[in-house]
Amino acid sequence: MFFDLAGRMVVVAGEGLAADRRAETARSAGADVVRLAVTATVADFRGATAAFIATGTLEGDTALQRIAKAAGVPVNVADRPALCDFILPAIVDRDGVVVAISTGGASPTLASILRGRIEAALPERIGALAKLAKTFRAQANALIPDPARRRGFWRRLVEGPAARLALAGDEAGARRVVLGELDAVRRRLSPVGIAHIVGAGPGDPDLLTLRAAQLLQEADAILHDELVPAAILGRARRDAELVSVGKRKGSAGWAQADIEAELVRRVRAGQTVVRLKAGDPFIFGRGGEELDALRAAGLPVSVVPGITAALGCAASVGIPLTHRRLASAVTFVTGHGAEGREAAWPALAASGHTLAIYMGATEASAVRDRLLDAGTDPTTPVAIVENGTRPDERVSVGRLSDLARLAATHTRSEAGPSLIIVGEVAGLAAAAGQPLLAEVS
Ligand code: SAH
């Protein structure tokens, strides 16, 4: 809650640094501050919008807190959260743009560290940008009645060329750009949107790239794979439209051509669309086809890489995919290929070569047979990582000869996505202290 204190009475009872600071804070918010002695009575508090108490003693604080309550005034008591009706958050104040940070009293240190990070993330002239928006607020809202188009206008204002000029200190230039945009609205020129083909990483939301996280906050619509977990979709702008276009093992999802047509349709309609794909969009993700479709339609598109499953899973279970002694190469390969393109397997079978096999758990016996046929040592270590980087991550470690049995527990109907890692390095998963669900010696 941001409370307007301009011109209102705020009382500060007590003396010392804590009381002085609170009086100063209230004054800087425009309040009329009245300082009270510890002998203050109910009448002194009456009519105040808020009261700050900082006497330095528990008895003094408690007594004054009761008096303030009797006067019906919300109270903040310095360093005594149990006596407070409201707290003072840590704030970042950039010329009218204010960010408040609270940990609910749990850790002021954490709040101040967060404040530092937010200070660093906010552009210096963000206040000028807010002023620019304010200048055009009434005019634009009157001109654009449709909520979605209006939102589009404001997003362009705060993120587009006008914003870049305002943040660079060219406020006149920024105003000119906004006037041009308003003129385009008047003449009913419809702006096209943009698509971002974004990698969501392996599942842990903290492994999103900064850009992916920003775009989730900017999107009008997010077309996501089934594999993208709720924890990541939870990072999206609250009113973004979420559309699941994914296929779950076995069930039919959207056809690829329909996904591409939907992207094109939405961008033409002016939306900022995020096509959110598990891992990296260009690793077994068909992101390339979506890029082609948007380019062919002449629409703006960007690609944001993500941490692919092999990298996420390997890091999570402590398997270095290359290793000075054990592996000088790593290949990302799909298990589906085990049925068709045999030519590739002999090259992959060499020792000292790590394989990260996507979509392989359901084809584990075919994968094993191809590798054995190609000459891989049957005692080569393998690891299967299910739900890598997620809270329900599960890893099994064993030998190539036993891959099919190991994979069986990862292909139950409720199983999550699994990645198979084959190679000497796979044996190191155990060293990371992961539970060995099955070890075959
Ligand atoms: N573009 C994705 C891969 C999509 S193919 C990426 O770069 O990661 C889908 C396959 O990815 C799954 O069958 C599984 O093999 C793998 N996968 C994706 N997320 C995974 C995870 N969290 N844990 C284990 N494997 C995962």
Coordinates of C-alpha atoms and ligand atoms in Angstrom, one line a residue:
M1 CA 0.0 0.0 0.0
F2 CA 1.4 3.4 -1.0
F3 CA -0.3 6.0 1.2
D4 CA -0.5 9.6 0.3
L5 CA 0.8 11.6 3.2
A6 CA 0.9 15.0 1.5
G7 CA -0.5 17.7 3.8
R8 CA -1.6 15.1 6.4
M9 CA -0.6 15.1 10.1
V10 CA 1.9 12.4 11.1
V11 CA 3.0 12.3 14.8
V12 CA 6.4 11.1 15.9
A13 CA 6.7 10.2 19.6
G14 CA 10.0 9.8 21.3
E15 CA 13.5 11.1 20.8
G16 CA 16.8 9.9 19.3
L17 CA 18.0 8.7 16.0
A18 CA 15.2 6.3 15.2
A19 CA 12.6 9.0 15.9
D20 CA 14.5 11.6 13.9
R21 CA 14.8 9.3 10.9
R22 CA 11.1 8.6 10.9
A23 CA 10.2 12.3 11.2
E24 CA 12.5 12.9 8.2
T25 CA 11.0 10.1 6.1
A26 CA 7.4 11.4 6.8
R27 CA 8.5 15.0 6.0
S28 CA 10.0 13.8 2.7
A29 CA 6.7 12.3 1.8
G30 CA 5.0 15.7 2.3
A31 CA 3.5 15.1 5.8
D32 CA 3.0 17.8 8.4
V33 CA 5.1 16.2 11.2
V34 CA 4.3 16.8 14.8
R35 CA 6.9 15.7 17.4
L36 CA 5.4 14.4 20.7
A37 CA 7.1 13.9 24.1
V38 CA 6.8 10.5 25.8
T39 CA 4.2 12.1 28.1
A40 CA 1.8 12.5 25.1
T41 CA -2.0 11.8 25.6
V42 CA -4.8 10.5 23.4
A43 CA -5.7 14.0 22.4
D44 CA -2.2 14.6 21.0
F45 CA -2.6 11.6 18.6
R46 CA -6.1 12.4 17.5
G47 CA -6.5 13.4 13.9
A48 CA -3.1 11.9 12.8
T49 CA -2.9 9.8 9.7
A50 CA -0.1 7.7 11.1
A51 CA 2.0 7.5 14.3
F52 CA 5.7 6.6 14.8
I53 CA 6.9 5.7 18.2
A54 CA 10.5 5.3 19.2
T55 CA 11.1 5.9 22.9
G56 CA 13.9 3.5 23.3
T57 CA 12.3 1.5 26.2
L58 CA 9.8 -1.3 26.0
E59 CA 7.5 0.3 28.7
G60 CA 7.6 3.7 26.9
D61 CA 6.9 2.1 23.5
T62 CA 4.1 -0.1 24.8
A63 CA 2.4 2.7 26.7
L64 CA 2.4 5.1 23.8
Q65 CA 1.3 2.4 21.3
R66 CA -1.8 1.8 23.5
I67 CA -2.5 5.6 23.6
A68 CA -2.2 5.8 19.8
K69 CA -4.5 2.8 19.3
A70 CA -7.0 4.5 21.7
A71 CA -6.9 7.5 19.4
G72 CA -7.6 5.2 16.4
V73 CA -4.3 6.0 14.7
P74 CA -2.2 3.3 12.9
V75 CA 1.2 2.8 14.6
N76 CA 4.7 1.9 13.7
V77 CA 7.0 1.2 16.7
A78 CA 10.7 1.2 15.9
D79 CA 12.3 -2.2 16.2
R80 CA 9.2 -3.8 17.7
P81 CA 7.3 -5.6 14.8
A82 CA 4.8 -7.1 17.2
L83 CA 3.5 -3.6 18.1
C84 CA 3.3 -2.4 14.5
D85 CA 0.2 -1.9 12.4
F86 CA 2.4 -1.1 9.4
I87 CA 6.1 -1.3 8.6
L88 CA 8.5 0.9 6.8
P89 CA 9.9 -1.0 3.8
A90 CA 13.3 -0.5 2.4
I91 CA 12.7 1.9 -0.6
V92 CA 14.3 2.8 -3.8
D93 CA 13.1 6.3 -4.9
R94 CA 14.0 7.4 -8.4
D95 CA 12.4 10.8 -8.8
G96 CA 8.9 9.6 -8.1
V97 CA 9.3 6.0 -9.2
V98 CA 9.3 4.2 -5.9
V99 CA 10.0 0.5 -5.2
A100 CA 9.3 -0.8 -1.7
I101 CA 10.9 -4.0 -0.4
S102 CA 9.7 -5.9 2.6
T103 CA 10.6 -9.3 4.0
G104 CA 7.8 -9.1 6.5
G105 CA 10.4 -8.3 9.2
A106 CA 12.2 -11.6 8.6
S107 CA 15.5 -10.1 7.4
P108 CA 16.3 -6.4 7.1
T109 CA 19.7 -7.4 5.7
L110 CA 18.1 -9.4 2.9
A111 CA 15.8 -6.4 2.2
S112 CA 18.8 -4.0 2.0
I113 CA 20.7 -6.4 -0.4
L114 CA 17.6 -6.6 -2.6
R115 CA 17.4 -2.8 -2.6
G116 CA 21.0 -2.7 -3.8
R117 CA 20.2 -5.0 -6.7
I118 CA 17.1 -3.1 -7.6
E119 CA 19.1 0.2 -7.5
A120 CA 21.5 -1.4 -10.0
A121 CA 18.7 -2.7 -12.3
L122 CA 16.7 0.5 -12.5
P123 CA 17.8 3.0 -15.2
E124 CA 19.0 6.3 -13.7
R125 CA 16.4 8.4 -15.6
I126 CA 13.4 6.1 -15.0
G127 CA 11.7 9.0 -13.3
A128 CA 11.8 11.0 -16.5
L129 CA 10.1 8.1 -18.3
A130 CA 7.3 8.1 -15.7
K131 CA 6.9 11.8 -16.3
L132 CA 6.7 11.3 -20.0
A133 CA 3.9 8.7 -19.5
K134 CA 2.1 11.1 -17.2
T135 CA 2.2 13.9 -19.8
F136 CA 0.3 11.8 -22.3
R137 CA -1.9 9.7 -19.9
A138 CA -5.2 11.5 -20.3
Q139 CA -4.8 12.1 -24.0
A140 CA -3.9 8.5 -24.9
N141 CA -6.5 6.9 -22.7
A142 CA -9.2 9.1 -24.3
L143 CA -8.0 8.3 -27.8
I144 CA -7.6 4.5 -27.4
P145 CA -10.6 2.9 -25.8
D146 CA -9.7 -0.7 -26.5
P147 CA -7.8 -2.1 -23.4
A148 CA -5.5 -4.4 -25.4
R149 CA -4.5 -1.7 -27.9
R150 CA -4.2 0.8 -25.1
R151 CA -1.8 -1.6 -23.3
G152 CA 0.2 -2.0 -26.5
F153 CA 0.5 1.8 -26.7
W154 CA 1.8 2.1 -23.2
R155 CA 4.2 -0.8 -23.5
R156 CA 5.7 0.8 -26.6
L157 CA 5.9 4.1 -24.8
V158 CA 7.8 2.7 -21.8
E159 CA 9.9 0.1 -23.7
G160 CA 10.2 1.4 -27.3
P161 CA 12.0 4.2 -29.0
A162 CA 10.4 7.0 -26.9
A163 CA 11.6 5.3 -23.8
R164 CA 15.1 4.9 -25.1
L165 CA 15.2 8.7 -25.8
A166 CA 13.8 9.6 -22.5
L167 CA 16.3 7.4 -20.6
A168 CA 19.1 9.0 -22.7
G169 CA 18.0 12.4 -21.5
D170 CA 16.4 13.6 -24.7
E171 CA 12.9 14.4 -23.4
A172 CA 11.9 16.6 -26.3
G173 CA 12.8 13.8 -28.8
A174 CA 10.8 11.3 -26.7
R175 CA 7.8 13.6 -26.7
R176 CA 8.0 13.9 -30.5
V177 CA 8.0 10.1 -30.9
V178 CA 5.0 9.7 -28.6
L179 CA 3.1 12.4 -30.6
G180 CA 3.9 10.5 -33.8
E181 CA 2.5 7.3 -32.3
L182 CA -0.6 9.0 -31.2
D183 CA -1.0 10.4 -34.7
A184 CA -0.7 6.9 -36.1
V185 CA -3.5 5.8 -33.7
R186 CA -5.7 8.6 -35.0
R187 CA -5.0 7.6 -38.6
R188 CA -5.8 4.0 -37.6
L189 CA -2.5 2.6 -38.7
S190 CA -2.1 -0.7 -36.8
P191 CA 1.3 -1.5 -35.5
V192 CA 2.6 -5.0 -35.9
G193 CA 3.9 -6.9 -32.9
I194 CA 6.9 -9.0 -32.4
A195 CA 7.6 -12.7 -31.6
H196 CA 10.4 -13.8 -29.3
I197 CA 11.4 -17.5 -29.5
V198 CA 12.6 -18.0 -26.0
G199 CA 14.4 -20.9 -24.2
A200 CA 12.9 -21.5 -20.8
G201 CA 15.8 -23.7 -19.6
P202 CA 15.5 -27.1 -18.0
G203 CA 12.8 -26.2 -15.4
D204 CA 14.3 -24.3 -12.5
P205 CA 13.0 -20.7 -12.8
D206 CA 16.2 -19.3 -11.5
L207 CA 17.9 -20.8 -14.6
L208 CA 15.9 -18.5 -17.0
T209 CA 18.2 -16.0 -18.7
L210 CA 17.6 -12.3 -17.6
R211 CA 16.2 -11.6 -21.0
A212 CA 13.8 -14.5 -20.9
A213 CA 12.5 -13.3 -17.5
Q214 CA 12.1 -9.7 -18.9
L215 CA 10.2 -10.9 -21.9
L216 CA 7.9 -13.0 -19.8
Q217 CA 7.0 -9.7 -18.2
E218 CA 6.4 -8.0 -21.5
A219 CA 4.4 -10.6 -23.4
D220 CA 0.8 -10.2 -24.3
A221 CA 0.6 -13.9 -25.0
I222 CA 2.9 -16.9 -24.2
L223 CA 2.7 -20.0 -26.4
H224 CA 4.4 -22.6 -24.4
D225 CA 5.4 -26.2 -24.5
E226 CA 3.8 -28.7 -22.2
L227 CA 7.3 -29.3 -20.7
V228 CA 7.5 -25.8 -19.3
P229 CA 6.6 -26.1 -15.7
A230 CA 4.1 -23.9 -13.7
A231 CA 7.0 -22.4 -11.7
I232 CA 8.2 -20.7 -14.9
L233 CA 4.8 -19.7 -16.2
G234 CA 4.3 -18.1 -12.8
R235 CA 7.0 -15.6 -13.8
A236 CA 4.8 -14.3 -16.6
R237 CA 3.0 -10.9 -16.5
R238 CA -0.2 -11.5 -14.6
D239 CA -2.5 -10.7 -17.5
A240 CA -0.5 -12.4 -20.2
E241 CA -2.5 -15.0 -22.1
L242 CA -1.1 -18.5 -21.6
V243 CA -1.6 -20.9 -24.4
S244 CA -0.3 -24.5 -24.1
V245 CA 0.6 -25.7 -27.6
G246 CA 2.8 -28.6 -26.5
K247 CA 2.5 -32.3 -27.0
R248 CA 2.7 -34.6 -24.0
K249 CA 4.2 -38.1 -24.6
G250 CA 1.4 -39.9 -26.4
S251 CA -1.2 -37.2 -26.6
A252 CA -1.7 -35.0 -29.6
G253 CA -0.9 -31.4 -29.2
W254 CA -0.9 -28.6 -31.8
A255 CA 0.5 -29.5 -35.2
Q256 CA 3.7 -27.6 -35.9
A257 CA 2.1 -25.7 -38.9
D258 CA -0.7 -24.6 -36.6
I259 CA 1.7 -23.2 -34.0
E260 CA 3.5 -21.3 -36.8
A261 CA 0.2 -19.9 -38.2
E262 CA -0.8 -18.8 -34.7
L263 CA 2.5 -17.0 -34.1
V264 CA 2.1 -15.2 -37.4
R265 CA -1.6 -14.3 -36.8
R266 CA -0.9 -12.8 -33.3
V267 CA 2.2 -10.8 -34.4
R268 CA 0.2 -9.4 -37.3
A269 CA -2.5 -8.4 -34.8
G270 CA 0.1 -6.3 -32.9
Q271 CA 0.8 -8.6 -30.0
T272 CA 4.1 -9.2 -28.3
V273 CA 4.3 -13.0 -28.4
V274 CA 6.7 -15.2 -26.5
R275 CA 7.1 -18.7 -27.9
L276 CA 8.4 -20.4 -24.8
K277 CA 10.2 -23.6 -25.3
A278 CA 11.8 -26.0 -22.9
G279 CA 15.6 -25.8 -22.7
D280 CA 17.1 -24.0 -25.7
P281 CA 14.8 -23.4 -28.7
F282 CA 17.4 -24.5 -31.2
I283 CA 18.2 -27.9 -29.6
F284 CA 15.6 -30.5 -30.6
G285 CA 13.0 -27.7 -30.4
R286 CA 11.9 -26.9 -33.9
G287 CA 12.6 -23.3 -33.1
G288 CA 14.3 -23.0 -36.5
E289 CA 11.1 -23.7 -38.3
E290 CA 9.2 -21.1 -36.3
L291 CA 11.9 -18.6 -37.0
D292 CA 11.6 -19.4 -40.7
A293 CA 7.8 -19.0 -40.7
L294 CA 8.0 -15.6 -39.0
R295 CA 10.7 -14.4 -41.3
A296 CA 8.9 -15.6 -44.4
A297 CA 5.9 -13.6 -43.2
G298 CA 8.2 -10.5 -42.9
L299 CA 7.5 -10.1 -39.2
P300 CA 9.9 -9.0 -36.5
V301 CA 11.3 -11.9 -34.4
S302 CA 14.1 -12.5 -32.0
V303 CA 15.6 -15.7 -30.5
V304 CA 16.6 -16.0 -26.9
P305 CA 18.8 -19.0 -26.0
G306 CA 18.1 -21.1 -23.0
I307 CA 20.0 -23.6 -20.9
T308 CA 19.5 -26.9 -22.7
A309 CA 18.5 -30.0 -20.8
A310 CA 22.0 -31.6 -21.2
L311 CA 23.7 -28.7 -19.5
G312 CA 21.1 -28.2 -16.8
C313 CA 20.9 -31.9 -15.9
A314 CA 24.7 -32.4 -16.0
A315 CA 25.3 -29.4 -13.7
S316 CA 22.5 -30.5 -11.4
V317 CA 23.8 -34.0 -10.7
G318 CA 27.5 -33.1 -10.9
I319 CA 28.5 -34.6 -14.2
P320 CA 31.1 -32.7 -16.1
L321 CA 30.3 -33.4 -19.7
T322 CA 33.9 -33.0 -20.8
H323 CA 36.7 -33.9 -18.5
R324 CA 40.5 -33.6 -18.8
R325 CA 41.0 -37.4 -18.3
L326 CA 37.6 -38.9 -19.2
A327 CA 36.0 -37.1 -22.1
S328 CA 37.2 -34.8 -24.8
A329 CA 34.0 -34.5 -26.7
V330 CA 30.2 -34.3 -26.1
T331 CA 27.4 -34.9 -28.5
F332 CA 23.7 -34.0 -28.0
V333 CA 21.7 -36.6 -29.8
T334 CA 18.1 -37.6 -30.0
G335 CA 17.0 -41.1 -28.9
H336 CA 14.4 -41.1 -31.6
G337 CA 17.2 -41.3 -34.1
A338 CA 18.1 -44.7 -32.7
E339 CA 15.5 -46.2 -35.1
G340 CA 16.6 -44.5 -38.3
R341 CA 19.9 -42.9 -38.9
E342 CA 22.3 -45.6 -37.9
A343 CA 25.2 -44.0 -39.7
A344 CA 25.8 -41.6 -36.8
W345 CA 26.1 -44.2 -34.0
P346 CA 29.5 -45.7 -34.7
A347 CA 31.1 -42.3 -34.5
L348 CA 29.4 -41.7 -31.2
A349 CA 30.4 -45.0 -29.7
A350 CA 34.1 -44.2 -29.1
S351 CA 35.3 -44.0 -25.5
G352 CA 36.3 -40.6 -24.3
H353 CA 33.1 -39.2 -25.9
T354 CA 30.1 -38.2 -23.8
L355 CA 26.6 -38.6 -25.2
A356 CA 23.7 -36.6 -24.0
I357 CA 20.6 -38.4 -25.3
Y358 CA 17.4 -36.5 -25.5
M359 CA 14.0 -38.3 -25.7
G360 CA 15.8 -41.6 -25.2
A361 CA 14.2 -43.1 -22.1
T362 CA 11.4 -44.7 -23.9
E363 CA 13.8 -46.1 -26.5
A364 CA 16.4 -47.2 -24.1
S365 CA 16.8 -50.7 -25.3
A366 CA 17.2 -49.5 -28.9
V367 CA 19.8 -46.9 -27.8
R368 CA 21.7 -49.6 -25.9
D369 CA 21.6 -52.0 -28.9
R370 CA 22.9 -49.4 -31.3
L371 CA 25.8 -48.5 -29.0
L372 CA 26.7 -52.1 -28.3
D373 CA 26.5 -52.9 -32.0
A374 CA 28.8 -49.9 -32.7
G375 CA 31.3 -51.3 -30.3
T376 CA 30.8 -49.3 -27.1
D377 CA 32.0 -51.1 -24.0
P378 CA 29.0 -52.6 -22.1
T379 CA 30.5 -51.5 -18.8
T380 CA 30.5 -47.8 -19.8
P381 CA 28.7 -45.8 -17.1
V382 CA 25.3 -44.3 -17.8
A383 CA 23.1 -41.9 -15.9
I384 CA 19.5 -41.1 -16.3
V385 CA 18.3 -37.7 -15.0
E386 CA 14.6 -37.3 -14.8
N387 CA 13.1 -33.8 -14.1
G388 CA 16.6 -32.3 -14.1
T389 CA 16.9 -29.1 -12.0
R390 CA 13.4 -29.4 -10.7
P391 CA 12.3 -30.2 -7.1
D392 CA 11.4 -33.7 -8.1
E393 CA 14.7 -34.5 -9.9
R394 CA 15.6 -38.2 -9.8
V395 CA 18.8 -39.8 -11.1
S396 CA 19.8 -43.4 -11.7
V397 CA 23.3 -44.5 -12.4
G398 CA 24.5 -47.8 -13.8
R399 CA 26.2 -49.5 -16.8
L400 CA 25.3 -49.4 -20.5
S401 CA 24.4 -53.1 -20.5
D402 CA 21.7 -52.4 -18.0
L403 CA 20.3 -49.2 -19.6
A404 CA 16.9 -50.7 -20.4
R405 CA 16.2 -51.8 -16.8
L406 CA 17.4 -48.4 -15.4
A407 CA 15.2 -46.6 -17.9
A408 CA 12.1 -48.5 -16.9
T409 CA 11.6 -46.5 -13.7
H410 CA 11.8 -43.3 -15.7
T411 CA 9.1 -44.2 -18.2
R412 CA 6.2 -44.7 -15.8
S413 CA 3.1 -42.9 -17.1
E414 CA 3.6 -40.0 -14.6
A415 CA 7.3 -39.7 -15.3
G416 CA 8.8 -36.4 -16.2
P417 CA 11.3 -35.7 -19.0
S418 CA 14.5 -37.8 -18.8
L419 CA 17.9 -37.3 -20.3
I420 CA 20.4 -40.2 -20.6
I421 CA 24.1 -39.4 -20.3
V422 CA 26.5 -42.1 -21.6
G423 CA 30.2 -42.0 -21.0
E424 CA 32.9 -42.4 -18.3
V425 CA 31.8 -39.0 -16.8
A426 CA 28.4 -40.4 -16.0
G427 CA 29.9 -42.4 -13.2
L428 CA 30.8 -39.1 -11.5
A429 CA 27.1 -38.4 -10.7
A430 CA 27.6 -40.6 -7.6
A431 CA 30.4 -38.5 -6.4
A432 CA 28.0 -35.6 -6.2
G433 CA 26.1 -37.4 -3.5
Q434 CA 23.0 -38.1 -5.5
P435 CA 21.0 -41.1 -4.4
L436 CA 21.9 -44.2 -6.5
L437 CA 18.6 -45.8 -7.2
A438 CA 20.3 -48.6 -9.0
E439 CA 23.9 -49.4 -9.2
V440 CA 25.1 -52.3 -11.3
S441 CA 28.7 -53.3 -10.9
Ligands
SAH1 N1 14.8 -27.9 -26.5 C1 14.9 -28.7 -25.3 C2 14.7 -30.2 -25.7 C3 13.4 -30.6 -26.1 S1 13.2 -32.3 -26.5 C4 16.2 -28.5 -24.6 O1 17.1 -27.8 -25.2 O2 16.4 -29.0 -23.5 C5 12.5 -32.9 -25.0 C6 13.5 -33.7 -24.3 O3 14.4 -32.9 -23.6 C7 13.0 -34.6 -23.3 O4 12.5 -35.8 -23.8 C8 14.2 -34.9 -22.4 O5 15.1 -35.8 -23.0 C9 14.9 -33.5 -22.4 N2 14.5 -32.7 -21.3 C10 14.0 -31.5 -21.3 N3 13.9 -31.0 -20.0 C11 14.4 -31.9 -19.2 C12 14.7 -32.0 -17.8 N4 14.3 -31.0 -17.0 N5 15.2 -33.1 -17.3 C13 15.6 -34.1 -18.1 N6 15.4 -34.1 -19.4 C14 14.9 -33.0 -20.0

